[in-house]
Structure formats: C-alpha cells, structure tokens
Amino acid sequence: MSIRRISAIFEKDIKDLMKNAELLVMLTAPILLTLLLNRSTNGKITIPILYMVIGGIFTLVASGTIMTMMAEEKEKKTLRGLIQSPALLLDIIIGKSLVTLIGTLITLTVSLLIMGIGPLMNFRAALGLIMLFLFFLLIGISMGLFTNSLASVSVYLILLTFLFGFTPLISTLGSLDKGSIAVKIIDKFPIVQAMAIHKTSSWQPCGIMAIWVTGAAIITYVCFRKAMTDN
Amino acid sequence: MAPFVINQEILTSGAFSPFYLAVGDFQATAIYSDPDIQHELVKDLRSNTDIPVFDHQDGLYMRLTVESNIAFFHKWFGCREPLSEILVRFELQHDAKKPLHKCSESEIRRVCFAKYYMSGVPSAVFCEPIHGADIKTIRTFVRMLQTMKEQPTAVLILVSNLEHALLVGDVVYKLQPSGIKPVETEEDAATPEPESAAAPAFAKLFKISAKVDEKMILFDPPEIDYIESQDGKAMIVINNEKYAMDATMMETEKKLEAYGFYRCHRSYIVNLQKVREIITWSKNAYSLRIDNKIQSTIPLSRTKIQDIQEKFNLE
C-alpha cells in the first residue's frame, strides 16, 4: 500500500468525477428526490421516508459511484500496465473508496439538512448509518470487481436499489402474510434494521447490521482474490 | 537491468521456427516481420514472460486533459523527472490543457509513450510504435528510445516495415516462418558484399527489368521511387508496389548511378530526383522523404549524410 499511489488515483478520480455527467447525475438525483418528497409531504418526514431516501443515496451514490468507476476502468482498459500486484489493486480500491466517501457525505449532508437531521442525532443511529455506508460500499466494490462493462452496472444497480435500497417498499408491494418467511427475511435486511434502531433501545439491530457488513466484506474479499487470479 | 532473452521456452506458438535472441542494454533491437508472425510473437511474449508489451492499445482517461493524464501516471509510477520536463520531452506542453477526446491520434500516441516512459520498466517490448504516426511523434519516440537505452533499458521493437525497423533499431532482425536472421545495418557497411563483381555494367541501359509472375516488366529509371534490398535481392519500389529484380544491390547501384540514383543506405538505393525532404530525427538518425503518393520515408545512413548534402549542394 502506498500513500502516493492512493493519492494519485484519488486526485485523478476527483477530476474525472467533475467531468463525468453520468456520475454527476447520480450524485444529484437523490437531492432532487429529497426536495420533491419534502414538498409533497409538507416537511413531515417520517422515519420510513427518511430511510427510503437514505437507502436511495447509499445505493446510487455509495455503491453506484464506485461500481461505475471500476467498471469504466475495466471497460476502457485504462488500468493496463498499472496493476502488477494485489497491493496495487488495493491502492486503486482505497483511492476510489475515498472519492465515494466524499461524494456520499456531500449528498447525504445536503439531503439530511433538507429533511431535518434530528432523528439521526444519536449514537446508535449514527453507527447504523456508518454500517449502512460500509455495507453498500463493499457491495459496490465486489460488484465493481465482478463486472466488466458499464452496461451491466446499471442492471446490477437496479437490482441492488430494489432489494437493499428500497427494502421497505417490498413489504408494502404484495399482500404478504405477516408471519411468512419472506417477510421475516426482509425484516432482517440492513435498511429495515436501521429503521428498527429507532423503535427499540436494544443493540440487536446494530448486531444484525454488523453481520451484514461482515458478510459483504467476505464477498468483497472473495471477489478481490478472484480478480487477482484472473489477471 | 539485466537484458532479457528470448528462447525456445518462450516461443511456443509454432508459427515460426524458434530462435535464441538476447536483447541487450544500450542498444535497441528491432524485429521486422509480417503482421501475422508479429501477432504470434506478441502472444508468446505475453503468455510466457513478464516483460511488458507496449502496443499503445491501453485506454487513457479521455475526459481528462493531457496534463491530468500525465500527472496521474507521473504520480502513480513515482517518476523522478519533473512533470514539466516530461511534457516537453513528449512535445505536449502546448496541448497540456486540452482534453484527450479532442486530441489527435498522434498526440494520444505521445501520451501513451509518456506513460510507458514513466513506468520505468527495466525491459520493454514496443509493438508497431511509429506506425501511422506523424513526424513529431516519430521524433519523440526516437528521442525517448535514446534516453531509455542510456538508463539502461533493454528494448525490443516489433515492426512490420523495414524502414521503421532500420530507423529505430540498432540491431535489426528479420523474422520469417523459417527462422530469424540479421538484417545488415549501417554499422557493418564497411565490409564489401560477398558477391562476384563480374556483372558487366552496361553503359547505355535505358530500361530496368523486373519479373512479375511470368512476365518481364521494363521500367524507366525516372519512374522508380527507390530500390529496397530484400533477402539479398533488389526490389523496385513505386508507390506501394514492389517488383523483384533479378539482380543484387551492388549490380543495380552500378547500373543506375548514371540516372541519378544514390546508395543512401546499405539496403536502399534512392532516386535523387524524387527526394522531397531530408528529415533529421536526432543527431545521428536521418530519413529521406520521397515525393510519391504515399510519401514514403526511407532510411539514410549517418555516414552518407555529408555525401548527400554535397550532392544537393547543401551546406
């Protein structure tokens, strides 16, 4: 790992981000969504709506940005001659994660300032947010390592948004039984657990989210190893 | 910094008979072959060695400017030479602020060269580096090669064009399915050609003959662009067409001297009437540009530069 290389990739990607219309739209879309929601609910943002926006931001910005950046490097073969060892690939991932972190922070802060940051101003909720970010970032990295083209990124992103970003919507979609297995599984999804933090005072939701993050980290590690042996 | 070796273990494709070749420092080795053989050779080198093959197919960041691209690679590879010097070295200083998607092919090629140069590898293979590039780009490549040789870097260049091979390579080989063999370069031009000087020189000869299939074609000397040596035989070149002659270079040189032809290189006899330009790539690399449809360039030996300037009454 080298700070020089990480900062090289970080500076390059920040400059590239500013000129990439696709990514800029991804970064600003959640803010527009927030503004619309805020207007239509007359400023009365409930916890489910708040987390729907947060889920949207995390999937589009955290997972989407890093996935797009990695897929583009692969598709345009810009990393040829740059990666000779796993350490160098790690440098690239860290540099890109930092760019993603900054993008997510900006979008999230603006959106939360519009909606009111009040409900999230406690330690457990903030911890939940951090774990959500890590989860979506790791999922984004593993999919970025996995895909080879920008076209497939949008497919994965739609799946990801539907499954993990807008999880609360799934339960309202169909007429699912309260006690069915599907509902029980969906109840354990990270966004739903993050909402549960506000309902109870126990640490159980945080624990379940930590398991999700660990799972995502393992998947990322497997994808990383696979990407290195493929080259 | 060790020179690298190409041997049987690397050459597994079977498209040509394996050979042993040591690529040394301080000199550039060029292999001249047809594109199919070159493709097989590159495939072998890629799969059986770690030596980077630079074929300028790498993607660059098209949205970013020339300077941002170079700055990224500069930092990534930890290049010690200052960024501004790199820009000047590759003649990119005037286009530094231009986004890459607006740059010409040749400018993009030079950014690629800069990337390869900054990667600082101990040995490198270049594949068709100057094919289709403009004069400025060829000149930066020749200069880059010079610096790389001094570092020293072992450099192997694969080209499918003899003129390019002679321009960039200090040692030139020709690779055919039957194997590899050295092409004479100017260094050994002092040794006379091993042939019988018995061929009579006709004082009054107005046509020069070449064979195509079963036909005998007769050319007027003024319509010939230049004569190229291939496997010891002379070839008449007119635009893109090549016609094999049934004579050696030395015989041809003697015959055509009277018509204003000049042996500008061990492997070339040029029609002086058709020379449009003398290009100086560096202190000791020159080419002649021919005034034909495809604007061919042919090598000019450094030992002959004085001579040719005298012929044109240049100072």
Coordinates of N, CA and C in Angstrom, one line a residue, chain A residues 4-5 7-9 11-12 15-16 19-20 72-73 76-78 80-82 88 92, chain B residues 46 53 55 57-61 63-65 68 71-73 75-78 99 115:
Chain A
R4 N 1.3 7.5 -1.9 CA 1.5 8.2 -3.1 C 0.5 7.8 -4.2
R5 N 0.4 6.4 -4.4 CA -0.4 5.9 -5.4 C -1.9 6.1 -5.1
S7 N -3.1 8.6 -3.4 CA -3.5 10.0 -3.6 C -3.5 10.3 -5.1
A8 N -2.6 9.5 -5.9 CA -2.7 9.7 -7.3 C -4.0 9.3 -7.9
I9 N -4.5 8.2 -7.5 CA -5.8 7.7 -8.0 C -6.9 8.6 -7.5
E11 N -6.8 11.9 -6.7 CA -6.9 13.1 -7.4 C -7.4 12.9 -8.8
K12 N -7.0 11.9 -9.5 CA -7.4 11.6 -10.8 C -8.9 11.4 -10.9
K15 N -11.0 14.6 -10.3 CA -11.0 15.4 -11.6 C -12.0 14.8 -12.6
D16 N -11.9 13.4 -12.6 CA -12.7 12.7 -13.6 C -14.2 12.8 -13.3
K19 N -16.1 15.8 -14.4 CA -16.3 15.9 -15.9 C -17.2 14.8 -16.3
N20 N -17.6 13.9 -15.4 CA -18.4 12.7 -15.8 C -19.9 13.0 -15.6
E72 N -15.8 1.2 -15.5 CA -15.3 2.0 -16.6 C -13.8 1.8 -16.8
E73 N -13.0 1.7 -15.7 CA -11.6 1.4 -15.9 C -11.4 0.1 -16.6
K76 N -12.6 0.3 -20.4 CA -11.8 1.1 -21.3 C -10.3 0.7 -21.2
K77 N -10.0 -0.3 -20.4 CA -8.7 -0.9 -20.3 C -7.7 0.2 -19.9
T78 N -8.1 1.1 -19.0 CA -7.2 2.1 -18.5 C -6.2 1.7 -17.5
R80 N -4.5 -1.1 -17.7 CA -3.4 -1.9 -18.3 C -2.0 -1.4 -17.9
G81 N -1.2 -2.2 -17.5 CA 0.2 -1.8 -17.2 C 0.3 -1.1 -15.8
L82 N -0.8 -0.9 -15.1 CA -0.8 -0.2 -13.8 C -0.8 -1.2 -12.7
L88 N -1.3 -3.2 -5.6 CA -1.6 -2.1 -6.4 C -3.1 -2.0 -6.7
I92 N -5.8 1.1 -5.7 CA -6.9 1.7 -6.5 C -8.2 1.7 -5.8
Chain B
R46 N 3.6 -12.4 -24.3 CA 2.6 -12.0 -23.3 C 2.3 -13.2 -22.3
V53 N 4.5 -5.6 -22.9 CA 4.5 -5.3 -24.3 C 3.6 -4.0 -24.5
D55 N 1.7 -1.7 -26.8 CA 1.2 -1.7 -28.1 C 0.2 -0.5 -28.3
Q57 N -2.4 0.2 -27.1 CA -3.8 -0.1 -27.0 C -4.4 0.2 -25.7
D58 N -3.6 0.7 -24.8 CA -4.1 1.0 -23.4 C -5.1 2.1 -23.5
G59 N -6.1 2.0 -22.6 CA -7.0 3.1 -22.6 C -6.4 4.3 -21.8
L60 N -6.8 5.5 -22.1 CA -6.4 6.7 -21.4 C -7.7 7.3 -20.9
Y61 N -7.5 8.3 -20.0 CA -8.7 9.0 -19.5 C -9.2 10.1 -20.4
R63 N -11.7 11.9 -20.8 CA -12.4 13.2 -20.3 C -11.4 14.1 -19.7
L64 N -10.2 13.6 -19.2 CA -9.3 14.5 -18.6 C -8.3 15.1 -19.6
T65 N -7.6 16.2 -19.1 CA -6.7 16.8 -20.0 C -5.4 16.0 -20.2
S68 N -3.5 16.3 -16.9 CA -4.1 15.4 -15.8 C -3.7 14.0 -16.0
A71 N -0.1 13.7 -15.3 CA 0.2 13.9 -13.8 C -0.2 12.6 -13.0
F72 N -1.3 12.0 -13.5 CA -1.7 10.7 -12.8 C -0.6 9.7 -12.9
F73 N -0.2 9.4 -14.1 CA 0.8 8.3 -14.3 C 2.1 8.7 -13.7
K75 N 2.6 10.4 -10.9 CA 2.5 10.2 -9.5 C 2.4 8.7 -9.2
W76 N 1.6 8.0 -10.1 CA 1.4 6.5 -9.9 C 2.7 5.8 -9.9
F77 N 3.5 6.1 -10.9 CA 4.8 5.4 -11.1 C 5.9 6.0 -10.3
G78 N 5.6 7.1 -9.6 CA 6.6 7.7 -8.8 C 7.8 8.2 -9.7
P99 N -8.5 18.6 -23.4 CA -9.0 17.2 -23.0 C -8.6 16.2 -24.1
K115 N 3.5 7.6 -20.8 CA 3.1 6.6 -19.8 C 4.1 5.5 -19.8

